[in-house]
Short mmCIF file of C-alpha atoms and ligand atoms in Angstrom, two decimals:
data_model
loop_
_atom_site.label_atom_id
_atom_site.label_comp_id
_atom_site.label_asym_id
_atom_site.label_seq_id
_atom_site.Cartn_x
_atom_site.Cartn_y
_atom_site.Cartn_z
CA MET A 111 26.20 3.88 12.09
CA SER A 112 22.89 2.80 13.56
CA THR A 113 22.62 -0.34 15.62
CA ILE A 114 20.17 -2.83 14.18
CA SER A 115 18.00 -4.54 16.78
CA PRO A 116 17.86 -8.34 16.94
CA GLU A 117 14.16 -8.12 15.94
CA ILE A 118 15.00 -6.26 12.74
CA GLN A 119 17.82 -8.69 12.04
CA ALA A 120 15.33 -11.55 12.41
CA LEU A 121 12.92 -9.74 10.05
CA GLY A 122 15.75 -9.38 7.52
CA GLU A 123 16.21 -13.14 7.44
CA ASN A 124 12.64 -13.52 6.24
CA PHE A 125 12.31 -10.59 3.85
CA ARG A 126 12.89 -10.47 0.08
CA GLY A 127 12.49 -6.69 -0.36
CA GLU A 128 14.60 -3.93 1.12
CA LEU A 129 14.76 -2.98 4.80
CA VAL A 130 15.97 0.58 5.21
CA HIS A 131 17.14 1.71 8.65
CA PRO A 132 18.05 5.12 10.06
CA GLY A 133 21.58 6.05 9.03
CA GLU A 134 21.49 4.25 5.68
CA PRO A 135 22.11 6.42 2.59
CA SER A 136 18.60 5.93 1.18
CA TYR A 137 16.81 6.35 4.53
CA ASP A 138 15.97 10.04 4.05
CA ASP A 139 14.58 9.34 0.59
CA VAL A 140 12.41 6.38 1.49
CA ARG A 141 11.01 7.91 4.69
CA LYS A 142 9.73 10.96 2.78
CA VAL A 143 6.03 11.33 2.07
CA TRP A 144 4.31 13.67 -0.39
CA ASN A 145 3.46 16.37 2.20
CA GLY A 146 6.73 18.16 3.01
CA SER A 147 5.39 19.35 6.37
CA ILE A 148 5.43 15.75 7.64
CA ASP A 149 8.87 14.73 8.90
CA ARG A 150 8.84 11.43 10.76
CA ARG A 151 11.57 8.89 11.47
CA PRO A 152 10.38 5.29 11.27
CA GLY A 153 12.43 2.60 12.98
CA VAL A 154 12.55 0.73 9.68
CA VAL A 155 11.03 1.14 6.24
CA ALA A 156 10.05 -2.29 4.95
CA ARG A 157 9.90 -2.06 1.15
CA CYS A 158 7.75 -5.08 0.44
CA THR A 159 7.91 -7.11 -2.77
CA GLY A 160 4.88 -9.29 -2.13
CA VAL A 161 2.47 -10.87 0.30
CA ALA A 162 5.22 -12.84 2.06
CA ASP A 163 7.10 -9.62 2.89
CA ILE A 164 3.91 -7.96 4.12
CA ARG A 165 3.21 -10.90 6.40
CA SER A 166 6.77 -10.84 7.74
CA ALA A 167 6.61 -7.10 8.42
CA LEU A 168 3.25 -7.44 10.16
CA ALA A 169 4.61 -10.29 12.29
CA TYR A 170 7.51 -8.02 13.24
CA ALA A 171 5.07 -5.24 14.17
CA ARG A 172 3.00 -7.60 16.30
CA ARG A 173 6.15 -8.91 18.05
CA THR A 174 7.62 -5.50 18.80
CA GLY A 175 4.34 -3.69 19.54
CA GLY A 176 5.52 -0.58 17.73
CA PRO A 177 3.36 1.45 15.35
CA VAL A 178 2.82 0.19 11.82
CA ALA A 179 2.13 2.62 9.00
CA VAL A 180 0.90 1.38 5.62
CA ARG A 181 1.98 3.33 2.56
CA GLY A 182 0.55 3.12 -0.95
CA GLY A 183 1.32 6.38 -2.73
CA GLY A 184 2.26 8.38 0.39
CA HIS A 185 -0.34 11.11 -0.23
CA SER A 186 -2.13 11.11 3.11
CA PHE A 187 -2.47 14.81 3.96
CA PRO A 188 -1.95 14.23 7.72
CA GLY A 189 0.93 11.81 7.09
CA HIS A 190 -0.73 8.59 8.18
CA SER A 191 1.57 6.54 5.99
CA THR A 192 4.62 7.19 8.10
CA CYS A 193 5.46 7.08 11.80
CA ASP A 194 8.11 7.80 14.42
CA GLY A 195 9.76 4.53 15.41
CA GLY A 196 7.88 1.39 14.36
CA VAL A 197 7.67 0.11 10.82
CA VAL A 198 6.49 1.59 7.56
CA LEU A 199 5.06 -1.02 5.21
CA ASP A 200 6.09 0.61 1.98
CA LEU A 201 4.08 -0.95 -0.86
CA SER A 202 5.43 1.30 -3.61
CA LEU A 203 7.39 -1.54 -5.27
CA LEU A 204 4.16 -3.47 -5.95
CA LYS A 205 3.50 -2.11 -9.42
CA GLY A 206 1.80 -4.96 -11.27
CA ILE A 207 -1.14 -4.04 -13.50
CA ARG A 208 -3.06 -6.42 -15.74
CA VAL A 209 -5.82 -5.15 -18.00
CA ASP A 210 -8.29 -7.59 -19.50
CA PRO A 211 -9.72 -5.60 -22.42
CA VAL A 212 -12.28 -8.28 -23.24
CA ARG A 213 -13.82 -8.54 -19.79
CA ARG A 214 -13.13 -4.84 -19.24
CA THR A 215 -11.41 -5.37 -15.91
CA ALA A 216 -8.04 -4.46 -14.45
CA ARG A 217 -6.03 -5.88 -11.58
CA ALA A 218 -3.66 -3.44 -9.92
CA GLN A 219 -1.25 -3.97 -7.05
CA ALA A 220 -1.07 -1.76 -3.99
CA GLY A 221 1.85 0.45 -5.06
CA VAL A 222 0.25 1.58 -8.31
CA LEU A 223 -0.29 5.32 -8.78
CA LEU A 224 -3.34 6.70 -10.56
CA GLY A 225 -1.45 7.75 -13.68
CA GLU A 226 0.12 4.32 -14.01
CA LEU A 227 -3.27 2.60 -14.03
CA ASP A 228 -4.75 5.16 -16.44
CA ARG A 229 -1.85 4.63 -18.83
CA GLU A 230 -2.45 0.89 -19.00
CA THR A 231 -6.25 1.11 -19.28
CA GLN A 232 -6.19 3.95 -21.82
CA ALA A 233 -4.10 1.76 -24.10
CA PHE A 234 -7.46 0.04 -24.70
CA GLY A 235 -9.63 3.18 -24.54
CA LEU A 236 -10.79 2.16 -21.07
CA ALA A 237 -10.65 3.70 -17.60
CA THR A 238 -11.96 3.29 -14.08
CA PRO A 239 -12.92 6.33 -12.00
CA SER A 240 -10.04 7.60 -9.87
CA GLY A 241 -8.66 10.96 -8.72
CA ILE A 242 -7.43 14.19 -10.27
CA VAL A 243 -3.65 14.07 -9.67
CA THR A 244 -1.71 11.27 -11.33
CA HIS A 245 0.90 10.70 -8.62
CA THR A 246 -1.73 9.93 -5.92
CA GLY A 247 -1.73 6.33 -4.67
CA LEU A 248 -4.50 4.08 -5.97
CA SER A 249 -4.61 2.25 -2.63
CA GLY A 250 -5.39 5.03 -0.17
CA LEU A 251 -7.64 6.84 -2.64
CA THR A 252 -9.72 3.76 -3.35
CA LEU A 253 -10.06 2.62 0.26
CA GLY A 254 -11.60 5.96 1.24
CA GLY A 255 -13.97 6.10 -1.76
CA GLY A 256 -12.21 7.78 -4.68
CA ILE A 257 -13.70 10.87 -6.32
CA GLY A 258 -12.61 12.21 -9.69
CA TRP A 259 -13.62 13.40 -13.15
CA LEU A 260 -15.64 10.28 -14.08
CA MET A 261 -17.59 9.99 -10.85
CA ARG A 262 -20.97 11.39 -11.86
CA LYS A 263 -21.13 8.98 -14.78
CA TYR A 264 -19.42 5.88 -13.40
CA GLY A 265 -19.43 6.43 -9.62
CA LEU A 266 -16.63 6.38 -7.10
CA SER A 267 -13.56 4.17 -7.43
CA ILE A 268 -15.13 1.82 -4.87
CA ASP A 269 -18.29 1.55 -6.95
CA ASN A 270 -16.14 -0.11 -9.61
CA LEU A 271 -14.28 -2.45 -7.33
CA ILE A 272 -14.88 -6.14 -8.03
CA SER A 273 -12.59 -7.68 -5.45
CA VAL A 274 -9.56 -7.09 -3.24
CA ASP A 275 -6.87 -9.30 -1.77
CA VAL A 276 -6.18 -8.39 1.84
CA VAL A 277 -3.59 -9.42 4.42
CA THR A 278 -5.31 -9.20 7.79
CA ALA A 279 -3.76 -8.12 11.10
CA GLU A 280 -3.10 -11.80 11.87
CA GLY A 281 -1.28 -12.23 8.56
CA GLU A 282 -3.98 -14.23 6.81
CA LEU A 283 -4.44 -13.58 3.06
CA VAL A 284 -8.12 -13.31 2.13
CA THR A 285 -10.08 -12.25 -0.90
CA ALA A 286 -13.10 -10.01 -0.42
CA SER A 287 -15.85 -9.41 -2.95
CA GLU A 288 -19.64 -9.35 -3.07
CA ASP A 289 -19.53 -13.18 -2.83
CA VAL A 290 -16.60 -13.90 -0.50
CA ASN A 291 -16.04 -12.16 2.84
CA ALA A 292 -18.78 -9.74 1.85
CA ASP A 293 -18.66 -7.96 5.23
CA LEU A 294 -15.01 -7.10 4.71
CA PHE A 295 -15.70 -6.02 1.13
CA TRP A 296 -18.40 -3.68 2.41
CA GLY A 297 -16.02 -2.13 4.97
CA ILE A 298 -13.01 -1.86 2.66
CA ARG A 299 -15.12 0.32 0.34
CA GLY A 300 -14.83 3.55 2.32
CA GLY A 301 -13.43 2.30 5.63
CA GLY A 302 -9.82 3.08 4.67
CA GLY A 303 -6.91 1.00 5.91
CA ASN A 304 -8.63 -0.08 9.12
CA PHE A 305 -9.10 -3.76 8.28
CA GLY A 306 -5.89 -4.99 6.71
CA VAL A 307 -3.30 -4.41 4.01
CA VAL A 308 -4.83 -4.58 0.56
CA THR A 309 -2.30 -6.13 -1.79
CA GLU A 310 -4.32 -6.10 -5.01
CA PHE A 311 -7.46 -4.48 -6.39
CA GLU A 312 -9.70 -5.66 -9.22
CA PHE A 313 -11.69 -2.94 -11.02
CA ARG A 314 -14.39 -2.73 -13.65
CA LEU A 315 -13.43 -0.56 -16.63
CA HIS A 316 -15.50 1.62 -18.95
CA PRO A 317 -14.93 3.02 -22.41
CA VAL A 318 -13.46 6.51 -21.90
CA GLY A 319 -11.93 8.70 -24.60
CA PRO A 320 -9.14 8.36 -25.40
CA ILE A 321 -10.21 11.90 -26.46
CA VAL A 322 -12.57 13.65 -24.04
CA TYR A 323 -14.04 17.15 -24.00
CA ALA A 324 -12.41 18.57 -20.90
CA GLY A 325 -10.29 21.31 -19.36
CA LEU A 326 -10.70 24.52 -17.43
CA VAL A 327 -12.39 27.85 -18.03
CA ALA A 328 -11.49 30.81 -15.80
CA TRP A 329 -12.80 34.29 -15.01
CA PRO A 330 -11.47 37.05 -12.73
CA MET A 331 -12.08 36.03 -9.14
CA ASP A 332 -14.26 39.03 -8.35
CA GLN A 333 -16.88 37.49 -10.66
CA SER A 334 -17.14 34.51 -8.32
CA PRO A 335 -20.52 35.35 -6.68
CA ASP A 336 -22.20 35.71 -10.10
CA LEU A 337 -20.41 32.75 -11.64
CA MET A 338 -21.29 30.50 -8.74
CA ARG A 339 -24.95 31.52 -8.82
CA PHE A 340 -25.00 30.81 -12.54
CA TYR A 341 -23.16 27.52 -11.98
CA ARG A 342 -25.61 26.43 -9.25
CA ASP A 343 -28.55 26.81 -11.63
CA TRP A 344 -26.73 25.33 -14.60
CA ILE A 345 -25.67 22.09 -12.86
CA THR A 346 -29.23 21.27 -11.77
CA ASP A 347 -29.86 19.54 -15.08
CA VAL A 348 -26.47 18.79 -16.63
CA PRO A 349 -26.09 15.15 -17.74
CA ASP A 350 -24.31 12.70 -15.46
CA GLU A 351 -21.59 12.43 -18.09
CA LEU A 352 -20.45 15.89 -16.97
CA THR A 353 -18.40 16.21 -13.80
CA THR A 354 -17.22 19.67 -12.75
CA ALA A 355 -15.52 21.50 -9.92
CA VAL A 356 -15.24 25.20 -9.14
CA ILE A 357 -11.73 26.25 -8.15
CA HIS A 358 -10.62 29.51 -6.54
CA ARG A 359 -6.91 30.22 -6.84
CA TRP A 360 -4.24 32.36 -8.45
CA LEU A 361 -3.34 31.00 -11.89
CA PRO A 362 -0.10 29.05 -11.56
CA ASP A 363 3.14 29.77 -13.30
CA THR A 364 3.01 26.74 -15.63
CA PRO A 365 3.83 26.47 -19.34
CA THR A 366 0.20 25.74 -20.30
CA ILE A 367 -0.95 29.13 -18.96
CA PRO A 368 -0.04 32.33 -20.81
CA ALA A 369 2.64 34.30 -18.91
CA GLU A 370 0.46 37.42 -18.63
CA LEU A 371 -2.06 35.43 -16.58
CA HIS A 372 0.39 33.96 -14.07
CA GLY A 373 -0.59 34.97 -10.55
CA ARG A 374 -4.01 36.25 -11.60
CA PRO A 375 -6.73 35.44 -8.99
CA VAL A 376 -9.46 33.48 -10.77
CA VAL A 377 -12.59 31.52 -10.26
CA ALA A 378 -12.42 28.56 -12.64
CA VAL A 379 -14.56 25.59 -13.54
CA VAL A 380 -12.85 22.33 -14.44
CA ALA A 381 -15.05 20.09 -16.56
CA CYS A 382 -14.84 16.58 -17.96
CA TYR A 383 -17.49 15.07 -20.23
CA ALA A 384 -17.39 11.27 -20.12
CA GLY A 385 -19.06 10.69 -23.49
CA PRO A 386 -18.91 11.77 -27.13
CA VAL A 387 -17.04 15.05 -27.68
CA GLU A 388 -19.97 16.63 -29.61
CA ASP A 389 -22.32 15.97 -26.67
CA GLY A 390 -19.73 17.47 -24.34
CA GLU A 391 -19.55 20.63 -26.45
CA LYS A 392 -23.31 21.02 -26.17
CA ALA A 393 -23.34 20.36 -22.44
CA VAL A 394 -20.58 22.87 -21.67
CA ALA A 395 -21.69 25.61 -24.08
CA PRO A 396 -23.91 27.46 -21.53
CA LEU A 397 -20.99 27.65 -19.09
CA LYS A 398 -18.69 29.09 -21.73
CA ALA A 399 -21.37 31.68 -22.55
CA PHE A 400 -21.60 32.90 -18.94
CA ALA A 401 -19.13 35.75 -19.62
CA PRO A 402 -15.98 36.19 -21.72
CA PRO A 403 -13.36 34.13 -19.88
CA LEU A 404 -9.72 34.98 -19.20
CA LEU A 405 -8.72 31.47 -20.17
CA ASP A 406 -10.54 28.56 -21.80
CA THR A 407 -8.84 25.18 -22.15
CA ILE A 408 -12.01 23.09 -22.39
CA ILE A 409 -11.38 21.40 -25.73
CA PRO A 410 -11.13 17.85 -27.05
CA LYS A 411 -8.00 16.38 -25.45
CA PRO A 412 -6.56 13.03 -24.44
CA TYR A 413 -8.07 11.80 -21.18
CA LEU A 414 -4.50 11.28 -19.96
CA ASP A 415 -3.80 15.02 -20.46
CA LEU A 416 -6.81 15.93 -18.37
CA GLN A 417 -5.72 13.54 -15.64
CA SER A 418 -2.28 15.17 -15.38
CA MET A 419 -3.50 18.77 -15.84
CA LEU A 420 -3.39 19.60 -12.12
CA ASP A 421 -0.16 17.70 -11.34
CA PRO A 422 2.06 20.82 -11.42
CA SER A 423 -0.03 22.41 -8.66
CA PHE A 424 0.57 19.58 -6.18
CA PRO A 425 4.22 18.56 -6.43
CA HIS A 426 5.91 16.38 -3.80
CA GLY A 427 7.66 18.20 -0.98
CA ARG A 428 5.63 21.40 -0.66
CA TRP A 429 4.01 22.00 2.71
CA TYR A 430 0.27 21.29 2.65
CA TYR A 431 -2.52 21.70 5.16
CA MET A 432 -6.14 20.86 4.40
CA ARG A 433 -9.53 21.04 6.04
CA ALA A 434 -12.63 19.89 4.19
CA CYS A 435 -16.37 19.58 4.38
CA ASP A 436 -19.38 18.65 2.27
CA VAL A 437 -22.33 20.91 1.66
CA ALA A 438 -25.78 19.82 0.55
CA GLU A 439 -26.25 22.74 -1.85
CA LEU A 440 -24.69 25.95 -3.03
CA THR A 441 -26.99 28.29 -1.14
CA ASP A 442 -26.50 32.05 -1.37
CA GLU A 443 -24.72 31.97 2.00
CA VAL A 444 -22.37 29.17 0.89
CA ILE A 445 -21.60 31.03 -2.33
CA ASP A 446 -20.88 34.29 -0.53
CA ILE A 447 -18.56 32.55 1.93
CA ALA A 448 -16.85 30.67 -0.89
CA ALA A 449 -16.28 33.86 -2.86
CA ALA A 450 -14.99 35.76 0.20
CA ARG A 451 -12.57 32.96 1.08
CA GLY A 452 -11.29 33.02 -2.49
CA LEU A 453 -10.64 36.74 -2.32
CA ALA A 454 -8.81 36.21 0.99
CA ILE A 455 -6.23 33.93 -0.67
CA ASP A 456 -2.83 35.62 -0.47
CA SER A 457 -0.57 32.92 -1.85
CA PRO A 458 0.18 31.69 -5.38
CA TYR A 459 -0.06 28.04 -4.22
CA THR A 460 -3.12 27.97 -1.99
CA ALA A 461 -6.37 26.91 -3.66
CA TYR A 462 -9.65 25.22 -3.08
CA PRO A 463 -11.88 23.08 -5.25
CA ILE A 464 -15.62 22.56 -4.75
CA PHE A 465 -16.50 19.26 -6.46
CA HIS A 466 -20.00 18.61 -7.79
CA LEU A 467 -21.11 15.18 -6.57
CA GLY A 468 -24.45 13.46 -7.24
CA GLY A 469 -25.07 11.50 -10.43
CA ALA A 470 -23.98 7.87 -10.22
CA ILE A 471 -22.60 8.34 -6.69
CA SER A 472 -26.04 9.10 -5.32
CA GLN A 473 -27.65 6.18 -7.16
CA VAL A 474 -25.77 3.57 -5.10
CA PRO A 475 -27.66 2.71 -1.87
CA SER A 476 -25.94 4.30 1.13
CA ASP A 477 -25.73 1.06 3.09
CA SER A 478 -24.15 -0.98 0.29
CA THR A 479 -20.66 0.44 0.99
CA ALA A 480 -19.08 2.22 3.95
CA PHE A 481 -18.71 5.53 2.05
CA GLY A 482 -20.58 8.24 3.91
CA GLY A 483 -21.26 11.02 1.42
CA ARG A 484 -23.74 9.56 -1.08
CA GLY A 485 -26.26 12.32 -0.38
CA SER A 486 -23.83 15.24 -0.41
CA GLY A 487 -24.19 17.82 -3.13
CA HIS A 488 -20.63 19.14 -3.11
CA THR A 489 -17.34 18.44 -1.37
CA ILE A 490 -14.97 21.30 -0.62
CA ASN A 491 -11.31 21.11 0.35
CA PHE A 492 -9.46 24.18 1.50
CA VAL A 493 -5.78 23.53 0.81
CA GLY A 494 -3.12 25.87 2.22
CA VAL A 495 0.23 25.45 0.48
CA THR A 496 3.74 26.89 0.85
CA LEU A 497 7.10 25.97 -0.61
CA GLY A 498 8.44 25.23 2.86
CA PRO A 499 8.01 26.29 6.50
CA GLU A 500 8.03 30.00 5.70
CA GLY A 501 4.50 31.38 5.73
CA PHE A 502 2.95 27.96 6.50
CA GLU A 503 1.25 29.12 9.69
CA GLU A 504 -0.46 31.97 7.78
CA GLN A 505 -1.78 29.54 5.16
CA ARG A 506 -2.99 27.20 7.91
CA GLU A 507 -4.85 30.13 9.41
CA TRP A 508 -6.49 30.82 6.03
CA VAL A 509 -7.57 27.18 5.88
CA ARG A 510 -8.92 27.15 9.45
CA ASP A 511 -10.76 30.48 8.96
CA SER A 512 -12.27 29.21 5.71
CA TRP A 513 -13.39 25.97 7.28
CA ARG A 514 -14.87 27.75 10.32
CA ALA A 515 -16.77 30.14 8.02
CA MET A 516 -18.28 27.16 6.16
CA GLU A 517 -18.91 25.09 9.31
CA PRO A 518 -22.55 26.13 9.87
CA HIS A 519 -23.39 24.91 6.35
CA GLN A 520 -21.55 21.62 6.28
CA SER A 521 -23.35 18.34 5.79
CA GLY A 522 -20.51 15.88 6.36
CA VAL A 523 -16.97 15.28 5.15
CA TYR A 524 -15.18 12.90 2.80
CA VAL A 525 -12.94 10.67 4.91
CA ASN A 526 -9.96 10.98 2.52
CA PHE A 527 -10.06 14.75 2.98
CA LEU A 528 -9.89 14.59 6.79
CA THR A 529 -6.78 15.60 8.61
CA ASP A 530 -6.22 14.62 12.29
CA GLU A 531 -9.57 15.82 13.60
CA GLY A 532 -10.61 13.21 16.17
CA THR A 533 -13.17 10.44 16.45
CA ASP A 534 -16.26 12.66 16.29
CA ARG A 535 -15.28 13.94 12.87
CA ILE A 536 -14.55 10.42 11.63
CA ARG A 537 -17.94 9.36 12.95
CA SER A 538 -19.58 12.27 11.14
CA ALA A 539 -17.80 11.31 7.91
CA TYR A 540 -19.57 7.94 8.01
CA GLY A 541 -22.80 8.71 9.84
CA ALA A 542 -23.75 6.88 13.05
CA ALA A 543 -25.18 3.68 11.54
CA THR A 544 -22.24 3.05 9.19
CA TYR A 545 -19.74 3.96 11.88
CA ASP A 546 -21.24 1.43 14.32
CA ARG A 547 -21.13 -1.24 11.63
CA LEU A 548 -17.49 -0.37 10.95
CA VAL A 549 -16.67 -0.69 14.66
CA ALA A 550 -18.18 -4.20 14.68
CA LEU A 551 -16.12 -5.10 11.59
CA LYS A 552 -12.97 -3.69 13.16
CA ARG A 553 -13.56 -5.93 16.20
CA LYS A 554 -13.71 -8.92 13.88
CA TYR A 555 -10.71 -8.16 11.66
CA ASP A 556 -8.39 -6.05 13.84
CA PRO A 557 -9.46 -6.30 17.49
CA GLY A 558 -6.01 -5.17 18.66
CA ASN A 559 -6.12 -2.05 16.43
CA LEU A 560 -2.79 -2.93 14.80
CA PHE A 561 -3.87 -0.68 11.93
CA HIS A 562 -4.46 2.55 13.83
CA LEU A 563 -2.46 5.03 11.74
CA ASN A 564 -5.39 6.00 9.55
CA GLN A 565 -8.78 7.66 10.05
CA ASN A 566 -9.09 5.24 12.89
CA ILE A 567 -12.15 3.28 13.90
CA PRO A 568 -11.20 1.98 17.34
CA PRO A 569 -12.63 -1.49 18.03
CA LEU A 570 -14.22 -0.39 21.31
P1 LIG B 236 -0.93 6.86 1.59
O1 LIG B 236 -0.44 8.04 2.34
O2 LIG B 236 0.07 5.91 1.07
O3 LIG B 236 -1.95 6.07 2.47
C1 LIG B 236 -2.95 6.71 3.20
C2 LIG B 236 -3.59 5.72 4.14
O4 LIG B 236 -4.30 4.77 3.37
C3 LIG B 236 -2.62 4.92 4.95
O5 LIG B 236 -2.32 5.57 6.14
C4 LIG B 236 -3.33 3.62 5.16
O6 LIG B 236 -4.21 3.76 6.27
C5 LIG B 236 -4.15 3.49 3.92
N1 LIG B 236 -3.54 2.64 2.91
C6 LIG B 236 -2.79 2.99 1.85
N2 LIG B 236 -2.50 1.92 1.11
C7 LIG B 236 -3.08 0.86 1.72
C8 LIG B 236 -3.16 -0.52 1.43
N3 LIG B 236 -2.62 -1.04 0.34
N4 LIG B 236 -3.83 -1.31 2.30
C9 LIG B 236 -4.41 -0.81 3.40
N5 LIG B 236 -4.37 0.49 3.72
C10 LIG B 236 -3.72 1.32 2.88
N6 LIG B 236 -8.88 11.79 -3.15
C11 LIG B 236 -9.87 11.55 -4.01
O7 LIG B 236 -10.78 10.80 -3.72
N7 LIG B 236 -9.88 12.14 -5.25
C12 LIG B 236 -8.89 12.96 -5.67
O8 LIG B 236 -8.94 13.46 -6.77
C13 LIG B 236 -7.83 13.22 -4.78
N8 LIG B 236 -6.80 14.00 -5.17
C14 LIG B 236 -5.73 14.13 -4.34
C15 LIG B 236 -4.62 14.84 -4.80
C16 LIG B 236 -3.52 14.99 -3.99
C17 LIG B 236 -2.33 15.75 -4.49
C18 LIG B 236 -3.53 14.43 -2.70
C19 LIG B 236 -2.37 14.61 -1.80
C20 LIG B 236 -4.61 13.72 -2.24
C21 LIG B 236 -5.72 13.57 -3.05
N9 LIG B 236 -6.85 12.85 -2.63
C22 LIG B 236 -7.87 12.61 -3.50
C23 LIG B 236 -6.90 12.28 -1.28
C24 LIG B 236 -6.35 10.86 -1.33
O9 LIG B 236 -7.41 9.99 -1.68
C25 LIG B 236 -5.77 10.42 0.01
O10 LIG B 236 -4.76 11.30 0.39
C26 LIG B 236 -5.25 8.98 -0.05
O11 LIG B 236 -4.96 8.55 1.23
C27 LIG B 236 -4.04 8.87 -0.93
O12 LIG B 236 -3.68 7.54 -1.11
P2 LIG B 236 -2.15 7.08 -1.04
O13 LIG B 236 -2.10 5.63 -1.27
O14 LIG B 236 -1.31 7.98 -1.87
O15 LIG B 236 -1.89 7.44 0.49
#
């Protein structure tokens, strides 16, 4: 039996949700995050049911001075949504979603996962840009920017944000939008969880699908240098409706992939055309004609199927390590490094996507949100994966070697793909001018740095 401190007892008197302490039967379940390599033991997990609970938990954190971790979907690669000691503000019970099909907007609470929002919006043939794995949290993804299969047509998740409700470090509930608390709204769009706990998001929606021309086409990995050179030329004038990523990996052992291809090293292109299927067929035809593929699943399919296509590759509980960077272009050197790092993969789980950015992302002025990568051509994330601790160090080495090989060519990094890499890297994710503006905002909204378990912008 654990002893419950008087402070936690006092919190319990003012809390509607569930407070889970060490020693309770559900403690090991609720303290878990997506990345199995992160194993931390919070002093209490505060499973909030609303703003009042969030304010109570923040008051507790201020009183006790312990760390406070804020958890939406729990998918932070470096495990920022949990802590040793202190309190985890677990927002996963906040699942409300309201779609307004007439105004084409949606309100979603902080515990909503991407697939849950897509399901509600697709009921009306609508969607807002989000990420590529359905069990990722909408909160953390949006606050860092939010890249995904609709981004070149409709921008980042933050480019579709209309307003947010935020509980500040002092426990005040404020709305932020272009018209109200505009400075906070600027910072929330890319600045992560530095400024408060977002309780609700309001998004603009667009007509998408429900059938889109999308999927994956794959060739043997040793064709990567040729494929990537072809791809580089091809994407120079593809329409913004088309978002693609090149992926190097071994084909996974999943039911949608023929058994004879399981474990086959491939270079693949994932594509999504956010427009009429016939236009998508035309846009993707040159890619399909590059060379006879091993596998081609780019066909008309429900947008929801595309969104869940990569879920089996990123299940909860595996051990993950990631390093990432942006590159301005796919130069010959970048392509040769990318191909060599693909051929050096020696695990069925390790993989790395190179996302094509540009399009609508680059049309938003850089200083209108805190997101730092508007001018980047591509964003790469090297992801080393194992089933558990065995072999994890070797996969981490592959990730570090890959990142070091790409380092001379990098042009920045997407903040949601950072691991714990220090202040200089966070600064380079934003660029100096944006970073300085974020520091000033942090001084205004969280001068005590209560929210420091994140890609932290210290208020100094
Ligand atoms: P959590 O771990 O819950 O939170 C991460 C951090 O966000 C917290 O530490 C906190 O600082 C902050 N935070 C979370 N919720 C709130 C809140 N309500 N208020 C204030 N701060 C909060 N990113 C993309 O852009 N596109 C992708 O396609 C994509 N795919 C991914 C797929 C997988 C499998 C994974 C693991 C990550 C992916 N990411 C992607 C990165 C993702 O955006 C980040 O990991 C993000 O932090 C996940 O959000 P979350 O709510 O699940 O994270």
